[in-house]
Amino acid sequence: MKDDIVLQDMKDIYGRNIEWDQFRDKTVLVTGPNGMLASYVMYLLIFLNEEKHFNIHVIAMARSAERFVARFGECGNARYITLVTDPIHGPIHIDGEVDYIIHAASLASPQYYDVCPVDVLSPNVIGTYYLLRLAAKKKAKGFLMFSTGDVYGALRGVEYVTEKDMGIVDPLDIHSCYSESKRMAETMCRSFMHQFGVPVRMLRIWHTYAPTMDIDKDPRVFASFMKNIVNGQDIEIKSDGTGKRTFCYAADAIAGLFTVLTKGKDGEAYNVCNTDQFVSVRQLAEMLAALRQDVEIKVAWKQRPADEHYTENTAIGAIAPSNEKLKGLGWEPKYSILEGFRRVLEYQMQR
C-alpha cells in the first residue's frame, strides 16, 4: 500500500479506540470487497497484516477477479488473501475456520433499482441467508451486515432518526427492492441469532464517501459533484437543492464498523452517520465548488431527464439521523465535509 491518502486513513483508523487484538490470527470473510466502503475494510485488514503483523487470513468473496486485481494490485495477491469468486446466492463452502463475516455485497446505487431489481435484492436476501448459515456452521465470533438508512422509510414527527424509529415503505414500489430487502436481511440476522446463536450486528449506513469512490459511474450527487470538480466543470443540480443529507467520511465510517464489531451488542442495529454534517444538496455543491482554487466552478440548475434513474428517500431527505447509539460505544466522527472531500479531491486529482 502506497504512502498516500488511503494509507493515512488506515493509520487514522488504527489509532482509534478499538480493540484490534481481537482480530489477531483470525480469519475474516468479506463479501463485496470491490465496493467503496468494503474496499476500505480490505485496506484496513491489509494494513493490520503488513504494518502490524496481525496474521489475519482474509477471504475476499468478489464477483469479479479482474476488478479485484484492478482495485488492490499487488496487495490483492498477498499470501494471506484468498479470493473466492463463487456467487453467494447458493450454499457457500469455505474450508477451515471463519471467525468473522463482514457482509457488504450489495447493489446500493439507485441507478439499478428500476433496471435490475432482482439483482438488487438477491445479495441482501438470498446472500444474507446463506452467509448466516455459514456463520452458524462455523460458529463465527461475529457477523456484521451492511444495512442502510433506507430501512426507515418515510418518517414524520421525529426530530432525529434513531434506531427505534420506523416509517412506511411501500413493498409494491419498485424502488423498495433495496430498502425492503435490507429490512428482510436485518430480520434474518435477528432470527439466526435467536434460533442458532449467531452473533449478528447491523450497520445502518447513511451517505458515506471515500477517496476511492468511482466518480465516473456512481450517479449519487456527491460523486457527480466530485466528477465535475475534478474535471473543472460547473456543478449541475438536477433538483431544487433543498433536500438534506448527512455525509460521513470513509475513515469515520470504517472506524464505526469495527467499533460495532468489537463493542456492539448482538442483535442490534447502529446508525453509521455524521449527524453534525447535515447539509442541503445546494450547500454541499457550494462547499465542494470552493475546494478548487485554481479554476472557477459555478453551481447551476438543470432539469433532470425523464428517463434518468433516480430515487428520493424521504427519511434521508428531510430528517437527520442520530448517531448517539454508536457514540455510546466510544466512537466519534473526526472529519467535516470540507476536510473529508478535500482528501477525496487530492486522491482523485492524482489518478
Short mmCIF file of C-alpha atoms in Angstrom, two decimals:
data_model
loop_
_atom_site.label_atom_id
_atom_site.label_comp_id
_atom_site.label_asym_id
_atom_site.label_seq_id
_atom_site.Cartn_x
_atom_site.Cartn_y
_atom_site.Cartn_z
CA MET A 1 0.00 0.00 0.00
CA LYS A 2 1.49 3.29 -1.12
CA ASP A 3 2.03 6.17 1.32
CA ASP A 4 -0.98 8.15 0.12
CA ILE A 5 -4.38 9.28 1.35
CA VAL A 6 -5.60 5.72 1.85
CA LEU A 7 -2.61 4.73 3.97
CA GLN A 8 -3.03 7.87 6.06
CA ASP A 9 -6.66 6.90 6.62
CA MET A 10 -5.64 3.39 7.69
CA LYS A 11 -3.25 4.84 10.26
CA ASP A 12 -6.00 7.13 11.49
CA ILE A 13 -8.49 4.26 11.86
CA TYR A 14 -5.93 2.10 13.68
CA GLY A 15 -5.33 4.96 16.11
CA ARG A 16 -8.96 4.95 17.23
CA ASN A 17 -10.16 3.39 20.48
CA ILE A 18 -10.83 -0.08 19.05
CA GLU A 19 -9.85 -3.48 20.46
CA TRP A 20 -7.80 -4.58 17.47
CA ASP A 21 -6.22 -7.63 19.10
CA GLN A 22 -9.49 -9.50 18.68
CA PHE A 23 -8.53 -9.99 15.02
CA ARG A 24 -5.00 -11.29 15.55
CA ASP A 25 -4.53 -14.77 13.99
CA LYS A 26 -8.20 -14.87 12.94
CA THR A 27 -9.98 -15.48 9.63
CA VAL A 28 -12.17 -12.67 8.28
CA LEU A 29 -14.52 -13.16 5.32
CA VAL A 30 -15.53 -10.03 3.40
CA THR A 31 -18.20 -10.01 0.69
CA GLY A 32 -18.28 -7.32 -1.98
CA PRO A 33 -14.63 -6.26 -1.40
CA ASN A 34 -14.55 -4.16 -4.58
CA GLY A 35 -17.15 -1.73 -3.24
CA MET A 36 -16.35 1.73 -1.96
CA LEU A 37 -16.65 1.04 1.78
CA ALA A 38 -15.80 -2.66 1.65
CA SER A 39 -12.55 -1.82 -0.14
CA TYR A 40 -11.64 0.30 2.89
CA VAL A 41 -12.32 -2.76 5.07
CA MET A 42 -9.90 -4.69 2.87
CA TYR A 43 -7.28 -1.96 3.03
CA LEU A 44 -7.58 -1.95 6.82
CA LEU A 45 -7.09 -5.72 7.04
CA ILE A 46 -4.11 -5.45 4.69
CA PHE A 47 -2.71 -2.67 6.88
CA LEU A 48 -3.11 -4.79 10.02
CA ASN A 49 -1.14 -7.59 8.36
CA GLU A 50 1.53 -5.58 6.55
CA GLU A 51 2.18 -2.88 9.15
CA LYS A 52 1.16 -4.53 12.45
CA HIS A 53 1.78 -8.23 11.68
CA PHE A 54 -1.65 -9.47 12.79
CA ASN A 55 -1.53 -12.67 10.70
CA ILE A 56 -5.16 -12.34 9.60
CA HIS A 57 -6.39 -14.73 6.93
CA VAL A 58 -8.64 -12.68 4.65
CA ILE A 59 -11.24 -14.41 2.47
CA ALA A 60 -12.49 -11.98 -0.16
CA MET A 61 -15.69 -13.01 -1.93
CA ALA A 62 -15.87 -10.96 -5.14
CA ARG A 63 -17.90 -11.45 -8.31
CA SER A 64 -15.06 -10.17 -10.49
CA ALA A 65 -11.45 -11.26 -10.06
CA GLU A 66 -10.42 -8.69 -12.64
CA ARG A 67 -11.96 -5.82 -10.69
CA PHE A 68 -10.36 -7.16 -7.51
CA VAL A 69 -6.90 -7.15 -9.08
CA ALA A 70 -7.50 -3.70 -10.56
CA ARG A 71 -8.60 -2.37 -7.17
CA PHE A 72 -5.90 -3.85 -4.94
CA GLY A 73 -2.99 -4.53 -7.31
CA GLU A 74 -0.09 -6.35 -5.70
CA CYS A 75 -1.78 -6.20 -2.29
CA GLY A 76 -4.54 -8.45 -3.65
CA ASN A 77 -2.00 -11.18 -4.38
CA ALA A 78 -0.74 -11.35 -0.80
CA ARG A 79 -0.31 -14.86 0.59
CA TYR A 80 -2.83 -14.19 3.37
CA ILE A 81 -5.67 -13.32 0.96
CA THR A 82 -7.89 -16.00 -0.55
CA LEU A 83 -10.04 -14.74 -3.42
CA VAL A 84 -13.34 -16.58 -3.89
CA THR A 85 -15.46 -15.77 -6.94
CA ASP A 86 -18.29 -18.20 -6.19
CA PRO A 87 -21.72 -16.50 -6.03
CA ILE A 88 -23.41 -16.02 -2.66
CA HIS A 89 -26.92 -16.89 -3.86
CA GLY A 90 -26.41 -20.57 -3.03
CA PRO A 91 -24.73 -22.73 -0.38
CA ILE A 92 -21.28 -21.38 0.47
CA HIS A 93 -18.40 -23.81 1.02
CA ILE A 94 -15.32 -22.49 2.82
CA ASP A 95 -12.60 -24.81 4.12
CA GLY A 96 -11.27 -24.16 7.60
CA GLU A 97 -12.40 -21.71 10.23
CA VAL A 98 -14.27 -18.47 9.65
CA ASP A 99 -14.12 -16.21 12.70
CA TYR A 100 -15.74 -13.03 11.38
CA ILE A 101 -18.03 -12.33 8.43
CA ILE A 102 -18.50 -8.81 7.07
CA HIS A 103 -21.33 -8.87 4.55
CA ALA A 104 -21.03 -5.79 2.35
CA ALA A 105 -22.01 -7.18 -1.07
CA SER A 106 -24.92 -5.15 -2.42
CA LEU A 107 -26.07 -3.04 -5.36
CA ALA A 108 -26.67 0.11 -3.35
CA SER A 109 -26.89 2.69 -6.12
CA PRO A 110 -30.38 3.88 -7.14
CA GLN A 111 -29.41 3.54 -10.81
CA TYR A 112 -30.07 -0.22 -10.50
CA TYR A 113 -33.48 -0.15 -8.80
CA ASP A 114 -35.56 0.27 -11.97
CA VAL A 115 -33.21 -1.68 -14.21
CA CYS A 116 -32.48 -4.91 -12.30
CA PRO A 117 -34.41 -5.01 -9.00
CA VAL A 118 -33.99 -8.78 -8.62
CA ASP A 119 -30.21 -8.35 -8.80
CA VAL A 120 -30.50 -5.65 -6.14
CA LEU A 121 -32.46 -7.74 -3.64
CA SER A 122 -30.68 -11.08 -4.20
CA PRO A 123 -27.45 -10.42 -2.24
CA ASN A 124 -29.44 -8.72 0.51
CA VAL A 125 -31.89 -11.59 0.99
CA ILE A 126 -30.53 -14.80 -0.52
CA GLY A 127 -26.89 -13.90 0.07
CA THR A 128 -27.52 -12.93 3.68
CA TYR A 129 -29.35 -16.21 4.30
CA TYR A 130 -26.52 -18.42 3.04
CA LEU A 131 -23.86 -16.36 4.80
CA LEU A 132 -25.79 -16.67 8.07
CA ARG A 133 -25.95 -20.44 7.56
CA LEU A 134 -22.18 -20.41 7.06
CA ALA A 135 -21.73 -18.35 10.23
CA ALA A 136 -23.84 -20.80 12.19
CA LYS A 137 -21.92 -23.79 10.82
CA LYS A 138 -18.52 -22.23 11.50
CA LYS A 139 -19.59 -20.87 14.91
CA ALA A 140 -18.35 -17.44 13.87
CA LYS A 141 -17.36 -14.97 16.58
CA GLY A 142 -19.01 -12.09 14.75
CA PHE A 143 -21.34 -11.41 11.81
CA LEU A 144 -21.65 -7.82 10.60
CA MET A 145 -24.19 -6.86 7.94
CA PHE A 146 -24.14 -3.65 5.94
CA SER A 147 -27.69 -2.34 6.12
CA THR A 148 -28.91 1.14 5.21
CA GLY A 149 -30.74 4.21 6.42
CA ASP A 150 -33.29 3.41 3.71
CA VAL A 151 -34.88 0.83 6.02
CA TYR A 152 -36.54 3.68 7.94
CA GLY A 153 -38.76 4.57 5.00
CA ALA A 154 -40.99 7.66 5.23
CA LEU A 155 -40.91 9.16 8.72
CA ARG A 156 -42.87 12.03 10.19
CA GLY A 157 -42.93 13.73 13.57
CA VAL A 158 -39.40 12.91 14.76
CA GLU A 159 -36.52 15.33 15.25
CA TYR A 160 -33.77 12.77 14.65
CA VAL A 161 -33.97 9.26 13.21
CA THR A 162 -32.97 6.81 15.93
CA GLU A 163 -32.64 3.06 15.71
CA LYS A 164 -36.04 2.71 17.43
CA ASP A 165 -37.93 4.67 14.75
CA MET A 166 -39.53 3.01 11.75
CA GLY A 167 -41.56 4.53 8.94
CA ILE A 168 -43.53 3.32 5.95
CA VAL A 169 -42.11 1.53 2.91
CA ASP A 170 -44.43 0.56 0.06
CA PRO A 171 -43.44 -3.01 -0.92
CA LEU A 172 -45.02 -2.59 -4.37
CA ASP A 173 -42.87 0.42 -5.26
CA ILE A 174 -40.07 -0.95 -7.43
CA HIS A 175 -37.61 1.33 -5.63
CA SER A 176 -38.34 -0.65 -2.47
CA CYS A 177 -36.33 -3.59 -3.81
CA TYR A 178 -33.37 -2.18 -1.88
CA SER A 179 -34.93 -0.95 1.36
CA GLU A 180 -37.32 -3.89 1.80
CA SER A 181 -34.62 -6.45 1.09
CA LYS A 182 -32.38 -4.81 3.67
CA ARG A 183 -35.26 -4.93 6.15
CA MET A 184 -35.61 -8.65 5.47
CA ALA A 185 -31.86 -9.12 5.86
CA GLU A 186 -31.99 -7.49 9.30
CA THR A 187 -34.91 -9.74 10.28
CA MET A 188 -32.96 -12.80 9.15
CA CYS A 189 -29.93 -11.71 11.15
CA ARG A 190 -32.01 -11.34 14.30
CA SER A 191 -33.73 -14.69 13.61
CA PHE A 192 -30.43 -16.55 13.18
CA MET A 193 -29.22 -15.06 16.44
CA HIS A 194 -32.41 -16.15 18.21
CA GLN A 195 -32.50 -19.68 16.80
CA PHE A 196 -28.85 -20.55 16.23
CA GLY A 197 -26.93 -18.12 18.41
CA VAL A 198 -25.17 -16.33 15.54
CA PRO A 199 -23.63 -13.12 17.00
CA VAL A 200 -25.09 -10.65 14.48
CA ARG A 201 -24.78 -6.87 14.38
CA MET A 202 -26.08 -4.48 11.73
CA LEU A 203 -24.85 -1.16 10.39
CA ARG A 204 -27.48 1.23 9.07
CA ILE A 205 -25.20 3.20 6.80
CA TRP A 206 -26.24 6.65 5.64
CA HIS A 207 -24.49 8.75 3.00
CA THR A 208 -20.78 7.97 3.06
CA TYR A 209 -17.98 8.88 0.69
CA ALA A 210 -14.37 7.83 0.16
CA PRO A 211 -11.33 8.81 -1.90
CA THR A 212 -11.71 5.55 -3.83
CA MET A 213 -15.32 6.13 -4.97
CA ASP A 214 -15.98 5.70 -8.68
CA ILE A 215 -16.85 9.23 -9.73
CA ASP A 216 -17.26 8.14 -13.36
CA LYS A 217 -20.02 5.58 -12.72
CA ASP A 218 -21.60 6.50 -9.37
CA PRO A 219 -24.66 8.70 -10.07
CA ARG A 220 -25.19 9.88 -6.49
CA VAL A 221 -24.99 13.63 -6.05
CA PHE A 222 -21.72 13.77 -4.12
CA ALA A 223 -19.93 11.57 -6.66
CA SER A 224 -21.36 13.55 -9.57
CA PHE A 225 -20.30 16.82 -7.95
CA MET A 226 -16.79 15.50 -7.38
CA LYS A 227 -16.55 14.43 -11.03
CA ASN A 228 -17.42 17.99 -12.05
CA ILE A 229 -14.82 19.41 -9.69
CA VAL A 230 -12.04 17.07 -10.83
CA ASN A 231 -12.81 17.95 -14.46
CA GLY A 232 -13.01 21.67 -13.70
CA GLN A 233 -16.65 21.83 -14.76
CA ASP A 234 -19.59 23.71 -13.27
CA ILE A 235 -21.69 21.65 -10.86
CA GLU A 236 -25.18 20.85 -12.08
CA ILE A 237 -28.03 20.36 -9.62
CA LYS A 238 -31.00 18.45 -11.00
CA SER A 239 -33.41 19.27 -8.16
CA ASP A 240 -34.36 22.33 -6.14
CA GLY A 241 -31.32 21.63 -3.96
CA THR A 242 -33.21 21.78 -0.66
CA GLY A 243 -33.05 18.09 0.22
CA LYS A 244 -30.69 17.48 3.12
CA ARG A 245 -28.22 14.66 3.77
CA THR A 246 -25.63 13.71 6.36
CA PHE A 247 -22.19 12.99 4.92
CA CYS A 248 -19.74 10.68 6.66
CA TYR A 249 -16.14 10.23 5.53
CA ALA A 250 -14.94 6.65 4.96
CA ALA A 251 -12.33 6.67 7.74
CA ASP A 252 -15.04 7.60 10.24
CA ALA A 253 -17.44 5.01 8.83
CA ILE A 254 -14.90 2.17 8.93
CA ALA A 255 -13.91 3.12 12.46
CA GLY A 256 -17.61 2.88 13.29
CA LEU A 257 -17.83 -0.52 11.62
CA PHE A 258 -15.03 -2.00 13.69
CA THR A 259 -16.33 -0.31 16.82
CA VAL A 260 -19.67 -2.11 16.36
CA LEU A 261 -17.94 -5.39 15.53
CA THR A 262 -15.80 -5.27 18.66
CA LYS A 263 -18.02 -3.43 21.15
CA GLY A 264 -21.58 -3.60 19.83
CA LYS A 265 -24.43 -5.65 21.24
CA ASP A 266 -25.54 -8.81 19.44
CA GLY A 267 -28.80 -8.46 17.55
CA GLU A 268 -28.64 -4.66 17.49
CA ALA A 269 -28.52 -2.13 14.63
CA TYR A 270 -26.46 1.06 14.68
CA ASN A 271 -26.73 4.20 12.57
CA VAL A 272 -23.41 5.00 10.92
CA CYS A 273 -23.52 8.69 10.05
CA ASN A 274 -22.07 12.06 10.90
CA THR A 275 -25.05 13.89 12.35
CA ASP A 276 -23.15 17.18 12.60
CA GLN A 277 -22.55 17.22 8.83
CA PHE A 278 -26.19 17.63 7.77
CA VAL A 279 -26.45 19.96 4.79
CA SER A 280 -28.64 20.59 1.76
CA VAL A 281 -27.63 19.47 -1.71
CA ARG A 282 -27.14 23.12 -2.66
CA GLN A 283 -24.92 23.77 0.36
CA LEU A 284 -22.86 20.69 -0.49
CA ALA A 285 -22.41 21.87 -4.08
CA GLU A 286 -21.26 25.30 -2.97
CA MET A 287 -18.85 23.87 -0.40
CA LEU A 288 -17.30 21.46 -2.90
CA ALA A 289 -17.04 24.08 -5.63
CA ALA A 290 -14.91 26.16 -3.26
CA LEU A 291 -12.34 23.34 -2.95
CA ARG A 292 -10.78 24.22 -6.31
CA GLN A 293 -8.82 27.44 -6.06
CA ASP A 294 -7.17 27.17 -9.48
CA VAL A 295 -10.39 27.25 -11.53
CA GLU A 296 -13.75 28.92 -11.10
CA ILE A 297 -16.56 26.42 -10.63
CA LYS A 298 -20.14 27.64 -10.58
CA VAL A 299 -23.28 25.93 -9.32
CA ALA A 300 -26.05 25.67 -11.93
CA TRP A 301 -29.52 24.12 -12.12
CA LYS A 302 -30.52 21.68 -14.85
CA GLN A 303 -33.77 19.83 -15.49
CA ARG A 304 -33.47 16.11 -14.73
CA PRO A 305 -34.03 13.93 -17.86
CA ALA A 306 -37.28 12.00 -17.68
CA ASP A 307 -35.52 8.67 -18.25
CA GLU A 308 -32.82 9.20 -15.64
CA HIS A 309 -32.98 6.65 -12.82
CA TYR A 310 -33.31 8.40 -9.50
CA THR A 311 -34.95 7.74 -6.16
CA GLU A 312 -35.57 10.01 -3.22
CA ASN A 313 -35.79 8.65 0.31
CA THR A 314 -37.96 10.93 2.42
CA ALA A 315 -36.33 9.99 5.71
CA ILE A 316 -32.85 10.76 4.39
CA GLY A 317 -34.02 13.90 2.63
CA ALA A 318 -35.86 15.55 5.49
CA ILE A 319 -34.62 14.36 8.89
CA ALA A 320 -31.12 13.94 10.27
CA PRO A 321 -30.18 10.52 11.65
CA SER A 322 -28.92 10.23 15.20
CA ASN A 323 -25.51 8.68 15.88
CA GLU A 324 -25.84 8.74 19.68
CA LYS A 325 -26.10 4.95 19.94
CA LEU A 326 -22.80 4.49 18.10
CA LYS A 327 -21.22 7.26 20.13
CA GLY A 328 -22.24 5.31 23.21
CA LEU A 329 -19.68 2.67 22.20
CA GLY A 330 -16.90 5.28 22.27
CA TRP A 331 -16.94 6.25 18.59
CA GLU A 332 -16.58 9.85 17.44
CA PRO A 333 -16.52 11.21 13.85
CA LYS A 334 -13.49 13.36 13.07
CA TYR A 335 -13.94 14.69 9.54
CA SER A 336 -16.05 17.62 8.41
CA ILE A 337 -17.43 17.72 4.88
CA LEU A 338 -14.69 20.11 3.80
CA GLU A 339 -11.90 18.05 5.35
CA GLY A 340 -13.20 14.76 4.00
CA PHE A 341 -13.91 15.91 0.46
CA ARG A 342 -10.59 17.74 0.33
CA ARG A 343 -8.98 14.32 0.82
CA VAL A 344 -11.19 12.85 -1.89
CA LEU A 345 -10.20 15.62 -4.30
CA GLU A 346 -6.49 15.19 -3.57
CA TYR A 347 -6.74 11.45 -4.24
CA GLN A 348 -8.82 11.82 -7.39
CA MET A 349 -6.54 14.52 -8.85
CA GLN A 350 -3.58 12.14 -8.52
CA ARG A 351 -5.20 9.37 -10.58
#
